[in-house]
Coordinates of C-alpha atoms and ligand atoms in Angstrom, one line a residue:
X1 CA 23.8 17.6 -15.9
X2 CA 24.5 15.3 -12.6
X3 CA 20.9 14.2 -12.7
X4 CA 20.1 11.0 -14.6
X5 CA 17.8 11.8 -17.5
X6 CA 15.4 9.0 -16.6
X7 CA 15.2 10.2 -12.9
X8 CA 14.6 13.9 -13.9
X9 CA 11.7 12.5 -15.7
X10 CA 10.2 10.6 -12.8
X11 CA 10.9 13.3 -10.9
X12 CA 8.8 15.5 -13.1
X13 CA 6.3 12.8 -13.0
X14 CA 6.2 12.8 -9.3
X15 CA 6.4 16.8 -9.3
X16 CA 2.7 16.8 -8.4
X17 CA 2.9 15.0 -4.8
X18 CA 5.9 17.7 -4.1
X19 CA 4.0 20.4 -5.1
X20 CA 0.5 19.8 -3.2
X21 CA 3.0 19.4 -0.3
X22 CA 4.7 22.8 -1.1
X23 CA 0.8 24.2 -1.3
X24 CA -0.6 22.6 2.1
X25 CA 2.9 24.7 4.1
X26 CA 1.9 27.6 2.3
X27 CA -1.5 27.5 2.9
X28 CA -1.2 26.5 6.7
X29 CA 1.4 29.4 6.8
X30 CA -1.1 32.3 5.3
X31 CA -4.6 30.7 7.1
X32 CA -3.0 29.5 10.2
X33 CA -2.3 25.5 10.5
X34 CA -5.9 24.7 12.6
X35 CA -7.7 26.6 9.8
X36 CA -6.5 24.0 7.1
X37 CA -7.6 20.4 7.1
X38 CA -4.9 17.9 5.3
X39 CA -6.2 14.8 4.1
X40 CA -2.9 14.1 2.2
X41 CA -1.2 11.8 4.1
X42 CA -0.7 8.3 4.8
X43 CA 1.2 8.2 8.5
X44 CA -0.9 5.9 10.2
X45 CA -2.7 8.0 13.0
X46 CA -2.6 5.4 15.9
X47 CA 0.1 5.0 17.9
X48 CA 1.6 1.2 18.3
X49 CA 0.3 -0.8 20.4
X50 CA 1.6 -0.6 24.0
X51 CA 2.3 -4.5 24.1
X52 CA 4.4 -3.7 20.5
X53 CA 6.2 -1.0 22.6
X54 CA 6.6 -2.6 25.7
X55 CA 8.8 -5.9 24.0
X56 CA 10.8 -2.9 21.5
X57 CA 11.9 -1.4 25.1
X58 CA 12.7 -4.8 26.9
X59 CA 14.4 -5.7 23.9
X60 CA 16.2 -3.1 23.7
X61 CA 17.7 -2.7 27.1
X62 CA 18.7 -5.8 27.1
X63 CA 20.9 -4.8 25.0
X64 CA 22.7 -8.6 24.1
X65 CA 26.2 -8.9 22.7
X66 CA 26.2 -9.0 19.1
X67 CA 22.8 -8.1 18.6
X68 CA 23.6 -4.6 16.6
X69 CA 25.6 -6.2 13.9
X70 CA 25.0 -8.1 10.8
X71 CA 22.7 -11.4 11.0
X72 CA 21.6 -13.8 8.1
X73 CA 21.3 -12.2 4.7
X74 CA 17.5 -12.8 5.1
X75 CA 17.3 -11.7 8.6
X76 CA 17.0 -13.4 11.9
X77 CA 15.8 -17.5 11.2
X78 CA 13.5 -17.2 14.1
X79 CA 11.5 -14.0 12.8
X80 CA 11.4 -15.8 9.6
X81 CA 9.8 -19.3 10.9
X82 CA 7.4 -17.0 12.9
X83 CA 6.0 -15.5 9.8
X84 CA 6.5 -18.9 8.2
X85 CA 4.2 -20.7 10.8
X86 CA 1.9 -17.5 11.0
X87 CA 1.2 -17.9 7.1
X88 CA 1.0 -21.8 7.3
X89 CA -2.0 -20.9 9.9
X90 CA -4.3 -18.6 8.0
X91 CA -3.3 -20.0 4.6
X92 CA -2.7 -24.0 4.6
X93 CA -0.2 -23.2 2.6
X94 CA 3.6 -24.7 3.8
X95 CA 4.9 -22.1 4.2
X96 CA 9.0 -22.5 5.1
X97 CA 11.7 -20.3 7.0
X98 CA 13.3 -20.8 4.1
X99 CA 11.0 -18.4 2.0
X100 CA 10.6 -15.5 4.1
X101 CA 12.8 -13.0 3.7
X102 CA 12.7 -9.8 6.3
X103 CA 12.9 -6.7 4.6
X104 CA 13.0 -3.1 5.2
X105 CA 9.1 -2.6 5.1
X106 CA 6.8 -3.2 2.0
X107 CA 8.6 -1.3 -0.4
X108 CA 11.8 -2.7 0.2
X109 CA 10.2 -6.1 -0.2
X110 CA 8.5 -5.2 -4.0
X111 CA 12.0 -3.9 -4.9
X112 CA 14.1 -6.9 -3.8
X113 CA 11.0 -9.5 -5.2
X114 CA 10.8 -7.1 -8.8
X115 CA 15.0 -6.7 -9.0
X116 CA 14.6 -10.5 -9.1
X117 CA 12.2 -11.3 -10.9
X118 CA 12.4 -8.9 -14.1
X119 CA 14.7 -8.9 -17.1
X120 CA 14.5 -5.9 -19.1
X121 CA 11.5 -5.5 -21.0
X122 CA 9.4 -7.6 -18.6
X123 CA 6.1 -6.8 -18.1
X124 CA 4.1 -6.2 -15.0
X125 CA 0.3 -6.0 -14.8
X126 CA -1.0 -3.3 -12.5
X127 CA -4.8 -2.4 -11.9
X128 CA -5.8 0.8 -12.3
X129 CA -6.4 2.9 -9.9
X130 CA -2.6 2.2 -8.1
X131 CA -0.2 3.1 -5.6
X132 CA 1.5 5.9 -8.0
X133 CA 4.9 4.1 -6.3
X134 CA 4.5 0.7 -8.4
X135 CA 5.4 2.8 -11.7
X136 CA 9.0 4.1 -10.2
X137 CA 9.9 0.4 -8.6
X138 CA 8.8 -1.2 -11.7
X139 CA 11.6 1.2 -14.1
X140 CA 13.6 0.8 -11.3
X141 CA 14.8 -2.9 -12.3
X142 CA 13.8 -2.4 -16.1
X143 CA 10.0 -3.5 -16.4
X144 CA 7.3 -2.1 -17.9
X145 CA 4.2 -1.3 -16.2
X146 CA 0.7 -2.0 -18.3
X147 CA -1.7 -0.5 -16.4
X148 CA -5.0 -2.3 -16.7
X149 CA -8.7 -0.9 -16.1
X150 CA -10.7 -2.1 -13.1
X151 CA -14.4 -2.4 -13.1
X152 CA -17.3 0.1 -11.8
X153 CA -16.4 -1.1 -8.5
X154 CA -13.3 -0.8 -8.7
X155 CA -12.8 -4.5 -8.3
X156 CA -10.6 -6.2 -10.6
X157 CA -11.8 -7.5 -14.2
X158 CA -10.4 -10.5 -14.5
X159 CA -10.8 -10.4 -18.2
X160 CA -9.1 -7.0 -19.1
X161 CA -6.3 -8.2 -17.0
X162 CA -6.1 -11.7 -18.9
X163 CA -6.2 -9.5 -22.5
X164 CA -3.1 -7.9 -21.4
X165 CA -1.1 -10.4 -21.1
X166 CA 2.1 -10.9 -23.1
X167 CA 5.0 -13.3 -23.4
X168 CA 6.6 -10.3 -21.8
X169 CA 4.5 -10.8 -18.4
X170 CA 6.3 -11.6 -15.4
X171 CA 3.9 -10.3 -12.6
X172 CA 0.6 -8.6 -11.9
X173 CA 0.5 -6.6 -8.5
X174 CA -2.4 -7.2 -6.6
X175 CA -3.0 -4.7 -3.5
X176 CA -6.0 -5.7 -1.1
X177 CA -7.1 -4.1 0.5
X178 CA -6.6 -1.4 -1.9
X179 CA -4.8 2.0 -1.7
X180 CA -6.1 4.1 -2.7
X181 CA -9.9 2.6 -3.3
X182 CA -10.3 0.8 -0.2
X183 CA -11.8 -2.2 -2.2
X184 CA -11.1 -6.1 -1.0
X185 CA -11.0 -8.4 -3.8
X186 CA -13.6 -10.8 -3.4
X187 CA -12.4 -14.9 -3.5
X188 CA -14.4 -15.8 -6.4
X189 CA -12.7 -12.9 -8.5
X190 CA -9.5 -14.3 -7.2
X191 CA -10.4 -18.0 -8.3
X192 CA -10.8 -17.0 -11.7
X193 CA -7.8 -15.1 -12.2
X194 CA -6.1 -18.1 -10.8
X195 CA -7.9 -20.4 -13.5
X196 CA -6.0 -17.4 -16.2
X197 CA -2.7 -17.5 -14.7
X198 CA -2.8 -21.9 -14.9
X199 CA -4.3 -21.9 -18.7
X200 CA -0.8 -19.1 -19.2
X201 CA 1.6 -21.0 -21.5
X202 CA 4.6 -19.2 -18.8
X203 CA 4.6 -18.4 -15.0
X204 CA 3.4 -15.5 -13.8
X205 CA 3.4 -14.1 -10.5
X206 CA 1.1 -12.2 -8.4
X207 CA 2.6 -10.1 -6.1
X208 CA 0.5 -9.2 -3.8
X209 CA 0.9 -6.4 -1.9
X210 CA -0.9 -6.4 1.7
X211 CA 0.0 -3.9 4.0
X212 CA -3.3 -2.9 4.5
X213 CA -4.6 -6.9 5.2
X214 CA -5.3 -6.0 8.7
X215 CA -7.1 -2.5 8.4
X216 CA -10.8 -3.7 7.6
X217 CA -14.5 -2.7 8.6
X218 CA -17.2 -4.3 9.4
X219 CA -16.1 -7.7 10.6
X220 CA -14.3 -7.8 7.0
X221 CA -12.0 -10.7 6.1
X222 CA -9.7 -10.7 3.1
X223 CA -9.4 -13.9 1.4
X224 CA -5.8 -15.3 1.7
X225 CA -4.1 -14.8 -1.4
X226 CA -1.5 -17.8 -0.9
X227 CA -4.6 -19.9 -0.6
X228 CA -6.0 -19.0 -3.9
X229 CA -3.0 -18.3 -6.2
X230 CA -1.0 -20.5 -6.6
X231 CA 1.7 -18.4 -8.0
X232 CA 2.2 -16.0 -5.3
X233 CA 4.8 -13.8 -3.3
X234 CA 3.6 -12.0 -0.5
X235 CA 5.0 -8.5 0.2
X236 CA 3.9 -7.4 3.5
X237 CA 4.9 -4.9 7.0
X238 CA 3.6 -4.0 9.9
X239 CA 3.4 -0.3 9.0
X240 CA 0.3 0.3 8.8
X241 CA -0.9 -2.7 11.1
X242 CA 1.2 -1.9 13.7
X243 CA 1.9 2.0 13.6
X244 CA 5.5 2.2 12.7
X245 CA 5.9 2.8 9.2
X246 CA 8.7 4.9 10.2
X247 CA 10.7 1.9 11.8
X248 CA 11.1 -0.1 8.1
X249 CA 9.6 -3.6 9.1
X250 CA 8.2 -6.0 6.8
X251 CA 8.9 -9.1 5.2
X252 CA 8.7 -11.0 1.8
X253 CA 7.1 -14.8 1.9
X254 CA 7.5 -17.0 -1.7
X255 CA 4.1 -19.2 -1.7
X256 CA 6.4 -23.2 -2.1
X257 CA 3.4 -23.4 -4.9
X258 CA 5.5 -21.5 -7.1
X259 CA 7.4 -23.1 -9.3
X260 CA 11.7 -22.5 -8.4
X261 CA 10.3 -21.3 -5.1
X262 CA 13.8 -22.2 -3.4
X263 CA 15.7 -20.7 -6.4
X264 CA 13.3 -17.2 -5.9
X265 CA 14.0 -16.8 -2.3
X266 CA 17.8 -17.4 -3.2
X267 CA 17.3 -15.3 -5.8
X268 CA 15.6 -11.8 -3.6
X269 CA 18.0 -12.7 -0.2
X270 CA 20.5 -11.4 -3.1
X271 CA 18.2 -8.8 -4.9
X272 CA 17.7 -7.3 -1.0
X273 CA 21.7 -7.5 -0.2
X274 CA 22.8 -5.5 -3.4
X275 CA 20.0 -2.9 -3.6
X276 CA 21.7 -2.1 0.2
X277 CA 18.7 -3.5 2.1
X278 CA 20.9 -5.7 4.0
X279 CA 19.6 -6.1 6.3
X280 CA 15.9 -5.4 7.9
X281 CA 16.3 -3.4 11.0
X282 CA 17.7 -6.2 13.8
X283 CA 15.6 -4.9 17.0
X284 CA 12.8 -4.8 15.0
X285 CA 12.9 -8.1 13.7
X286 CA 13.2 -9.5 17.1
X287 CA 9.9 -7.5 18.0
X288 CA 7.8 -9.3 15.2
X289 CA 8.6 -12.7 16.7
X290 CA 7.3 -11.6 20.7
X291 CA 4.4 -9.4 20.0
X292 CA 2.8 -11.0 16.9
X293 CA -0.7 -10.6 18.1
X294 CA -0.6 -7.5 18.6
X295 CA -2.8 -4.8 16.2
X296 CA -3.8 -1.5 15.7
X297 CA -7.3 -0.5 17.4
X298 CA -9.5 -0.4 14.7
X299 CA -12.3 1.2 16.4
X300 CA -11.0 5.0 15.9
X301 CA -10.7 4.1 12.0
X302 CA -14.1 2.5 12.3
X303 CA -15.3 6.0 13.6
X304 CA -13.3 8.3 11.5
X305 CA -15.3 6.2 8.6
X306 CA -18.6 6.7 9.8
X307 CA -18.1 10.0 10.5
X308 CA -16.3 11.0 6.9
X309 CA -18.6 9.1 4.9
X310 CA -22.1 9.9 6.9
X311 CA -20.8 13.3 6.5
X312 CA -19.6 13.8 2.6
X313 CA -23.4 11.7 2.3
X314 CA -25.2 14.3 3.9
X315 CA -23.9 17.3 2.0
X316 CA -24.6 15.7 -1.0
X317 CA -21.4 13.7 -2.0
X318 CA -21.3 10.4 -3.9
X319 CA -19.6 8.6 -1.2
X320 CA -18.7 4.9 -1.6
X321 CA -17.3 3.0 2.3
X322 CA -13.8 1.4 2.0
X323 CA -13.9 -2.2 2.8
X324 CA -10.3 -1.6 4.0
X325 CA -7.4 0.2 4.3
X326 CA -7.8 3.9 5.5
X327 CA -8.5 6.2 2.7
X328 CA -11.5 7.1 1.0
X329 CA -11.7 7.7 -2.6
X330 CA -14.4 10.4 -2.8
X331 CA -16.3 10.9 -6.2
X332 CA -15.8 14.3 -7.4
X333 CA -19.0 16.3 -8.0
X334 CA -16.9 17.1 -11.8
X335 CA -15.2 15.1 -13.9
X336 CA -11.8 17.3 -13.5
X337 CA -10.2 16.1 -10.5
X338 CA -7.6 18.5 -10.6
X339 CA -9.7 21.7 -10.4
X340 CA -11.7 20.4 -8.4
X341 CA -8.8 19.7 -5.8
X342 CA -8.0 23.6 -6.3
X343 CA -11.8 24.1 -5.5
X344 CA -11.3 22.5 -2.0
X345 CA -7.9 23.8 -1.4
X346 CA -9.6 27.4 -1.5
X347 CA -11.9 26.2 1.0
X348 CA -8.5 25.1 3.4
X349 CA -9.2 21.0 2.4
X350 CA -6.3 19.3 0.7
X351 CA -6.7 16.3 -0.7
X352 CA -5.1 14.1 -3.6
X353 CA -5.9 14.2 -6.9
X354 CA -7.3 10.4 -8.3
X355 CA -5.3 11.7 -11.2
X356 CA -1.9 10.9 -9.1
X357 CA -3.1 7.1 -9.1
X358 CA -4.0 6.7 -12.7
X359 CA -7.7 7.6 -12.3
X360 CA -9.3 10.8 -12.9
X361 CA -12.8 12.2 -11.3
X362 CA -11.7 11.4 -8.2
X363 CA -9.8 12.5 -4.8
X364 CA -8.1 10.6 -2.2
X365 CA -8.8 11.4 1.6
X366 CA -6.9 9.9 4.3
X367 CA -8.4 8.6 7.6
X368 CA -5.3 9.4 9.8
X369 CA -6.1 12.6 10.1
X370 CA -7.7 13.5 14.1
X371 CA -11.5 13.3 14.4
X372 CA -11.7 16.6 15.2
X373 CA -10.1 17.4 11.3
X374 CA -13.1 15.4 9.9
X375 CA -15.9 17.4 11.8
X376 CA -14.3 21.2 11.2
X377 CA -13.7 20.2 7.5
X378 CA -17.2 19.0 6.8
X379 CA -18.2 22.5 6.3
X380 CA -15.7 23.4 4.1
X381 CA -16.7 20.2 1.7
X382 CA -20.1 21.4 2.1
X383 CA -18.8 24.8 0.5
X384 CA -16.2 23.5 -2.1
X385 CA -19.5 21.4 -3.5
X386 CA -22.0 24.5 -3.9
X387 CA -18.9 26.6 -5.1
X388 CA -18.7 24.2 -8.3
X389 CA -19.7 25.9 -11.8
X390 CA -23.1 24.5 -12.3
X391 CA -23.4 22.8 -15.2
X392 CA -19.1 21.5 -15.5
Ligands
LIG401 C1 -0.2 0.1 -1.3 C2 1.1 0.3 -0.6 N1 2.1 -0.5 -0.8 C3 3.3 -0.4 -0.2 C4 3.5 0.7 0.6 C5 4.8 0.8 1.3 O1 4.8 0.3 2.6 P1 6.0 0.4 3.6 O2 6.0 1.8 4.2 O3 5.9 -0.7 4.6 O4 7.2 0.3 2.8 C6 2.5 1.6 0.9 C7 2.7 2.7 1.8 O5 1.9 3.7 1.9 C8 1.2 1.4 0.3 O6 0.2 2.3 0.4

């Protein structure tokens, strides 16, 4: 046996993302690719903004000595006080150099802020539905994840989270905009978990996950965590916002509200180094300091919406808008997600089964796809609903 027990498991967990995968290739292979319409992934759609490419290529040819080696543990002290005064702007939090660390996107900031954070046994509060990720990073430095429900809305229930809570919680993650429900958690939901997390007799820490901060509709805002938490690391990248999820950008900021805040950021500059993140990608970095302004067009997601939602409306879907992000998380017309994903892959529509992110009933379409994907598939949706059994 050279595979671990424990990642043979996971891997069996995770079997069912490989194996939609393995269906759409077959699928596109035996109807033809532009008879198929795959609403599976999340690759942002939009290119990067030409201002975001324009300082990459300048910075690149310029080509200084020194500039493709090592830097700083926690990356480049200027991109760090640029997300440091960025934060201390839309939060009135202050925010320091000192508690940024740059990281190789999102995911390589939960990982460094989870490695150091969690002792074995530690819990960590997740809300249910979830990025089906937050289970494996959790095991990966020896937590335990306690899923917790959400309400109707999705949004979260502030007292389902606070009856989970255990001498053994370290963190909850908080992800809003949410993958895969699109939901933004309101401020006064926020307020009152923070009025939990202050009557806790031990510090916990919301880690809140915001990729998707940027990606939101109809003149949207997303309350500032930092501002309403007090106990708060942000974990963050400009995949999504900027188009480059392929290029490993992000960055992890410690809130100075939280108690050890110094001793943390030590703490994950460490935790990043020895899970062999070291270091966030240099040119990169560099970009994030000249082109911070910059941001996806959001009009083409805006229409891609419309047109999705108005659509799955029409035929006769229970269709709920995101707020953010840019996936929809469709009702399905029977309670069995999973046949019901087998129902629309007959009709040439993939799609992910709620199932994969702790919640059943549902599926998970993506946004990235083309236009033109949305307005060939609606037919298709149209038949996968009247083929359902009556009466399921
Ligand atoms: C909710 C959520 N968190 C984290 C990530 C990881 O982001 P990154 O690609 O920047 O590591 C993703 C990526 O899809 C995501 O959806």
């Amino acid at each position: 046996m050279t595979v671990a027990n424990v990642i043979q498991k996971q891997l069996e967990r995770a079997s069912w993302i490989r194996r939609m995968f393995e269906e759409g290739i077959r699928l596109k292979a035996e109807r033809g690719a532009e008879n198929i319409y795959d609403f599976t992934l999340g690759n942002p759609s939009e290119d990067p903004p030409p201002g975001v490419l324009a300082t990459f290529r300048r910075l690149a040819n310029m080509n200084t000595p020194g500039s493709h080696g090592y830097m700083p543990n926690a990356g480049y002290q200027e991109a760090r006080e640029a997300v440091a005064r960025r934060l201390r702007q839309e939060t009135g939090v202050e925010f320091t150099g000192d508690c940024v660390l740059m990281t190789v996107g999102c995911a390589g900031a939960m990982n460094a802020a989870l490695k150091a954070i969690l002792d074995p046994g530690n819990e960590v509060i997740v809300p249910m539905p979830f990025f089906p990720d937050y289970q494996f990073y959790i095991t990966n430095h020896g937590g335990r994840m306690v899923p917790v429900e959400t309400k109707e809305d999705f949004s979260i229930d502030v007292a389902a989270i606070e009856s989970k809570i255990t001498p053994q919680t370290r963190v909850i993650i908080l992800n809003s905009p949410n993958n895969p429900t699109g939901v933004i958690y309101s401020e006064s939901v926020l307020r009152d978990l923070e009025s939990v997390l202050q009557r806790a007799d031990h510090t916990i820490i919301v880690l809140s996950d915001e990729p998707y901060k940027s990606i939101v509709y109809d003149g949207a805002k997303c309350p500032e965590m930092a501002s309403i938490i007090s106990n708060c690391i942000i974990t963050t990248s400009w995949s999504k916002k900027w188009g480059l999820a392929g290029e490993r950008i992000g960055y992890l900021a410690i809130s100075p509200r939280l108690p050890e805040a110094e001793a943390l950021s030590n703490a994950c500059t460490f935790t990043n180094r020895i899970l062999g993140f070291i270091n966030a990608p240099a040119i990169w970095q560099l970009v994030t300091i000249e082109a911070p302004d910059e941001s996806t067009d959001m009009a083409t997601y805006e229409e891609k919406r419309a047109l999705m939602c108005d659509g799955l409306a029409r035929i006769g879907y229970d269709v709920r808008k995101p707020q953010g992000a840019f996936y929809i998380f469709l009702r399905t017309p029977i309670p069995d997600d999973l046949s019901f994903v087998r129902t629309l892959q007959d009709e040439g529509v993939l799609a992910v089964p709620g199932s994969g992110f702790g919640r059943g009933g549902y599926v998970r379409l993506s946004l990235t796809v083309p236009r033109e994907t949305i307005v060939r598939s609606l037919p298709a949706f149209a038949r996968a609903l009247a083929n359902v059994p009556k009466g399921s």
